Tab-separated table of C-alpha atoms in Angstrom:
chain	number	residue	atom	x	y	z
A	1	MET	CA	-52.380	-4.091	-4.705
A	2	ASN	CA	-54.933	-5.748	-5.237
A	3	PRO	CA	-57.944	-3.849	-6.807
A	4	THR	CA	-59.835	-1.504	-5.144
A	5	LYS	CA	-63.000	-2.786	-4.682
A	6	ILE	CA	-65.788	-1.130	-6.108
A	7	LEU	CA	-69.660	-0.888	-4.882
A	8	TYR	CA	-71.417	1.094	-6.820
A	9	SER	CA	-70.931	4.093	-9.410
A	10	ASP	CA	-72.219	6.438	-11.102
A	11	ASP	CA	-71.430	9.861	-12.940
A	12	GLU	CA	-70.817	11.588	-9.394
A	13	ILE	CA	-69.227	9.242	-7.223
A	14	TYR	CA	-67.340	5.623	-6.705
A	15	LEU	CA	-68.326	3.796	-3.692
A	16	ILE	CA	-65.405	1.068	-2.837
A	17	ASP	CA	-64.886	-1.161	0.019
A	18	LYS	CA	-60.751	-0.177	0.848
A	19	VAL	CA	-58.766	-2.123	2.627
A	20	SER	CA	-56.767	-2.301	6.286
A	21	GLY	CA	-53.143	-0.745	6.018
A	22	LEU	CA	-54.511	1.347	2.687
A	23	ALA	CA	-53.282	5.214	3.830
A	24	VAL	CA	-56.427	7.987	1.588
A	25	GLN	CA	-53.666	11.010	1.057
A	26	GLY	CA	-50.790	10.675	0.225
A	27	GLY	CA	-47.331	12.487	1.981
A	28	LYS	CA	-44.552	11.992	3.035
A	29	GLY	CA	-43.070	8.312	3.878
A	30	ILE	CA	-46.571	7.297	2.331
A	31	THR	CA	-45.933	4.815	-0.525
A	32	HIS	CA	-49.631	3.721	-1.595
A	33	SER	CA	-52.449	5.590	-1.194
A	34	LEU	CA	-56.396	5.774	-1.598
A	35	ASP	CA	-56.255	9.232	-3.439
A	36	LEU	CA	-53.183	7.995	-6.218
A	37	ASP	CA	-53.747	4.227	-6.518
A	38	PHE	CA	-57.558	4.533	-7.366
A	39	ALA	CA	-57.371	7.162	-10.165
A	40	LYS	CA	-54.653	5.141	-12.063
A	41	GLU	CA	-56.898	1.321	-11.748
A	42	VAL	CA	-60.005	4.465	-12.749
A	43	GLY	CA	-57.741	6.745	-15.242
A	44	HIS	CA	-58.786	9.836	-14.139
A	45	LYS	CA	-58.113	12.149	-11.091
A	46	VAL	CA	-60.516	11.297	-8.028
A	47	TYR	CA	-61.405	13.843	-5.206
A	48	LEU	CA	-62.267	12.088	-1.813
A	49	VAL	CA	-65.553	12.514	0.244
A	50	HIS	CA	-64.070	12.261	3.285
A	51	ARG	CA	-60.996	10.174	5.303
A	52	LEU	CA	-61.142	6.564	6.954
A	53	ASP	CA	-57.976	6.414	9.079
A	54	LYS	CA	-55.265	3.796	7.390
A	55	GLU	CA	-56.621	0.980	10.031
A	56	THR	CA	-59.623	1.823	9.144
A	57	SER	CA	-61.515	-0.447	6.573
A	58	GLY	CA	-64.466	-0.741	4.400
A	59	LEU	CA	-67.136	1.887	2.359
A	60	MET	CA	-65.988	4.960	1.316
A	61	ILE	CA	-67.030	7.842	-1.123
A	62	VAL	CA	-65.269	9.354	-3.345
A	63	ALA	CA	-66.035	11.571	-6.416
A	64	LYS	CA	-65.351	11.753	-9.744
A	65	THR	CA	-65.173	15.765	-10.163
A	66	PRO	CA	-64.405	19.098	-7.902
A	67	LEU	CA	-68.400	19.699	-8.211
A	68	ALA	CA	-69.033	16.287	-7.457
A	69	ALA	CA	-66.982	16.556	-4.379
A	70	LYS	CA	-68.309	19.366	-2.898
A	71	LYS	CA	-71.709	18.089	-3.173
A	72	TRP	CA	-71.045	14.938	-1.714
A	73	THR	CA	-69.569	16.996	1.071
A	74	LYS	CA	-72.330	18.627	2.200
A	75	LEU	CA	-74.740	15.569	2.065
A	76	ILE	CA	-72.134	14.014	4.616
A	77	SER	CA	-72.000	17.070	7.106
A	78	SER	CA	-75.848	18.117	5.870
A	79	LYS	CA	-76.192	13.890	7.277
A	80	GLN	CA	-77.841	13.190	4.355
A	81	VAL	CA	-75.138	10.827	4.741
A	82	LYS	CA	-75.993	7.562	7.654
A	83	LYS	CA	-73.145	5.568	8.545
A	84	GLU	CA	-72.554	2.633	10.782
A	85	TYR	CA	-69.116	1.435	11.725
A	86	TYR	CA	-68.292	-2.278	13.228
A	87	ALA	CA	-65.968	-2.553	16.106
A	88	ILE	CA	-64.284	-5.676	18.078
A	89	CYS	CA	-63.132	-3.923	21.290
A	90	ALA	CA	-61.254	-5.012	24.716
A	91	GLY	CA	-63.782	-4.862	27.328
A	92	THR	CA	-67.605	-4.601	28.062
A	93	ILE	CA	-69.727	-1.690	27.776
A	94	ASN	CA	-72.791	0.069	29.624
A	95	PRO	CA	-75.548	0.104	29.033
A	96	LYS	CA	-75.784	-1.295	25.481
A	97	LYS	CA	-76.823	0.953	23.850
A	98	GLY	CA	-76.490	4.242	24.433
A	99	THR	CA	-75.564	8.103	22.201
A	100	ILE	CA	-71.652	9.045	24.003
A	101	THR	CA	-72.213	12.932	23.993
A	102	GLU	CA	-68.580	14.318	25.212
A	103	ASP	CA	-66.633	16.693	23.657
A	104	LEU	CA	-63.500	16.087	22.059
A	105	GLU	CA	-60.131	18.363	21.438
A	106	GLN	CA	-59.564	19.431	18.308
A	107	HIS	CA	-56.561	21.093	17.083
A	108	GLY	CA	-56.086	22.817	20.573
A	109	LYS	CA	-59.568	23.496	20.354
A	110	GLU	CA	-63.073	21.302	22.195
A	111	LYS	CA	-65.523	20.177	19.457
A	112	SER	CA	-68.283	18.662	20.537
A	113	ALA	CA	-69.201	14.799	19.251
A	114	VAL	CA	-71.857	12.230	18.889
A	115	THR	CA	-70.833	9.037	18.257
A	116	SER	CA	-73.884	6.619	19.270
A	117	TYR	CA	-74.046	2.103	19.737
A	118	GLN	CA	-75.462	-0.734	19.939
A	119	VAL	CA	-73.819	-3.861	21.847
A	120	ASP	CA	-74.342	-6.528	18.916
A	121	LYS	CA	-72.637	-9.351	19.932
A	122	GLU	CA	-70.334	-10.118	23.684
A	123	TRP	CA	-68.103	-12.565	24.624
A	124	THR	CA	-64.741	-14.051	26.204
A	125	ILE	CA	-61.021	-15.195	24.804
A	126	ASP	CA	-58.469	-16.828	27.193
A	127	TYR	CA	-55.189	-15.667	27.460
A	128	VAL	CA	-52.721	-18.264	28.571
A	129	ASP	CA	-49.383	-16.883	30.123
A	130	GLY	CA	-46.144	-17.525	29.636
A	131	GLU	CA	-46.020	-19.101	32.757
A	132	ASN	CA	-49.392	-21.028	31.708
A	133	GLN	CA	-51.330	-18.786	33.356
A	134	VAL	CA	-55.195	-18.218	31.944
A	135	GLU	CA	-56.138	-14.817	31.763
A	136	ARG	CA	-59.941	-14.170	30.262
A	137	ILE	CA	-60.596	-11.200	28.685
A	138	ASN	CA	-63.789	-9.748	27.867
A	139	MET	CA	-64.617	-8.755	23.903
A	140	THR	CA	-67.236	-6.442	22.738
A	141	ASN	CA	-68.943	-6.116	19.353
A	142	ILE	CA	-70.543	-2.622	18.569
A	143	ARG	CA	-72.310	-1.345	16.043
A	144	LEU	CA	-72.408	2.282	15.968
A	145	GLN	CA	-72.659	5.546	14.108
A	146	LEU	CA	-71.521	9.150	13.627
A	147	GLU	CA	-73.920	12.206	14.578
A	148	THR	CA	-70.967	14.044	14.251
A	149	GLY	CA	-67.058	13.321	12.115
A	150	ARG	CA	-64.635	14.339	14.511
A	151	MET	CA	-60.637	12.484	13.782
A	152	HIS	CA	-60.844	9.812	16.138
A	153	GLN	CA	-63.518	9.947	17.485
A	154	ILE	CA	-64.875	6.270	17.994
A	155	ARG	CA	-61.552	5.643	18.676
A	156	ILE	CA	-61.533	8.031	21.710
A	157	HIS	CA	-65.272	8.015	22.881
A	158	LEU	CA	-65.026	3.647	22.796
A	159	SER	CA	-61.777	4.599	24.914
A	160	LYS	CA	-63.309	6.460	27.389
A	161	LEU	CA	-65.445	4.561	28.286
A	162	ASN	CA	-62.374	1.850	28.873
A	163	CYS	CA	-63.318	-0.102	26.235
A	164	PRO	CA	-60.530	0.368	23.636
A	165	ILE	CA	-61.070	-0.865	20.217
A	166	ALA	CA	-58.489	-3.942	19.815
A	167	GLY	CA	-56.058	-3.279	18.036
A	168	ASP	CA	-55.640	1.008	18.540
A	169	ASP	CA	-52.130	1.529	19.935
A	170	LEU	CA	-52.990	5.182	19.667
A	171	HIS	CA	-55.416	5.864	21.862
A	172	GLY	CA	-57.044	2.124	23.449
A	173	ASN	CA	-54.727	-0.504	25.668
A	174	PHE	CA	-50.615	-1.419	24.099
A	175	LYS	CA	-50.922	-3.522	27.129
A	176	LEU	CA	-53.710	-5.408	26.840
A	177	ASN	CA	-52.874	-5.411	22.216
A	178	LYS	CA	-50.268	-7.307	23.186
A	179	LYS	CA	-52.307	-10.413	24.868
A	180	LEU	CA	-54.911	-9.945	21.677
A	181	LYS	CA	-52.458	-10.174	18.849
A	182	LYS	CA	-50.867	-13.409	20.245
A	183	ALA	CA	-54.792	-14.850	21.565
A	184	LEU	CA	-55.422	-13.758	18.055
A	185	LYS	CA	-53.670	-13.071	15.255
A	186	ILE	CA	-55.381	-9.920	14.980
A	187	LYS	CA	-52.928	-7.077	13.150
A	188	SER	CA	-54.106	-4.159	12.107
A	189	LEU	CA	-57.556	-1.760	13.551
A	190	LEU	CA	-60.536	-4.266	14.231
A	191	LEU	CA	-62.454	-1.073	13.251
A	192	CYS	CA	-64.867	-1.326	9.344
A	193	SER	CA	-67.440	1.148	7.859
A	194	LYS	CA	-69.843	-1.255	7.127
A	195	LYS	CA	-73.307	0.195	5.876
A	196	LEU	CA	-73.197	2.943	4.209
A	197	SER	CA	-77.070	4.739	3.302
A	198	LEU	CA	-76.789	7.508	0.995
A	199	PRO	CA	-79.355	10.293	-0.996
A	200	ILE	CA	-79.622	8.607	-4.809
A	201	ASN	CA	-81.858	9.891	-7.600
A	202	ASN	CA	-84.731	10.991	-4.881
A	203	GLN	CA	-84.662	7.849	-2.368
A	204	ILE	CA	-82.384	6.294	-0.547
A	205	LYS	CA	-79.889	3.223	-1.217
A	206	THR	CA	-77.909	1.317	1.475
A	207	PHE	CA	-74.744	-1.205	1.052
A	208	GLU	CA	-73.698	-3.428	3.555
A	209	ILE	CA	-70.811	-5.547	3.817
A	210	PRO	CA	-69.667	-8.596	5.095
A	211	LEU	CA	-66.843	-7.755	7.760
A	212	PRO	CA	-63.353	-8.303	6.380
A	213	SER	CA	-61.656	-11.605	6.993
A	214	HIS	CA	-59.003	-9.624	9.639
A	215	MET	CA	-62.326	-9.147	11.798
A	216	ASP	CA	-64.234	-12.693	11.018
A	217	PHE	CA	-64.307	-13.914	14.508
A	218	GLU	CA	-67.668	-15.872	14.141
A	219	SER	CA	-66.827	-19.531	14.770
A	220	TYR	CA	-64.240	-18.343	17.353
A	221	TYR	CA	-67.313	-16.629	19.375
A	222	LEU	CA	-69.868	-19.570	19.209
A	223	ASP	CA	-67.156	-22.036	20.349
A	224	LYS	CA	-67.474	-19.843	23.878
């Protein structure tokens, strides 16, 4: 595994860029996990403040001490940390800007869930089947902000709007994903934690990363 990219560090936290395919927390059947591998890299135990799905890449806060973890968990829950995600989806969504407020079932209970979104780009791909029949598939690039932090919230909300994230075989369209994998050579969920705004030293500092290579289809849709 390549070393974890650190974008910011102070006495309390690291701000890192997690790669797709790396589990955040170790457990049964998991060979590599961020909490263990990153601790080895920096030479001390680290503490998770929030989580990203294994296949989700991007910005993530990791605390250096239990006290810092408690502080930053509260900052996130109080919405003082702003998160922006970027998703590449199969389908279209209308209106192009809005808020999804559909409740989600979590651990057997209905929980409120709020996701704000804005369409960034729309484009199409051509899928050619085994009989050389061409099917046009609509694709949408979407920026999203979480107002609540439910498990798989973005993935479920977009799927319910018939605009599932490409590569999402759990909440998305498995049959359509097979076509996308052939047409675009995608191998994982196309969701990235792209931007974080943090309260640091009495001011808001914003960090943003470019899309990882497995989500960079700009040359494809610009050619269309």
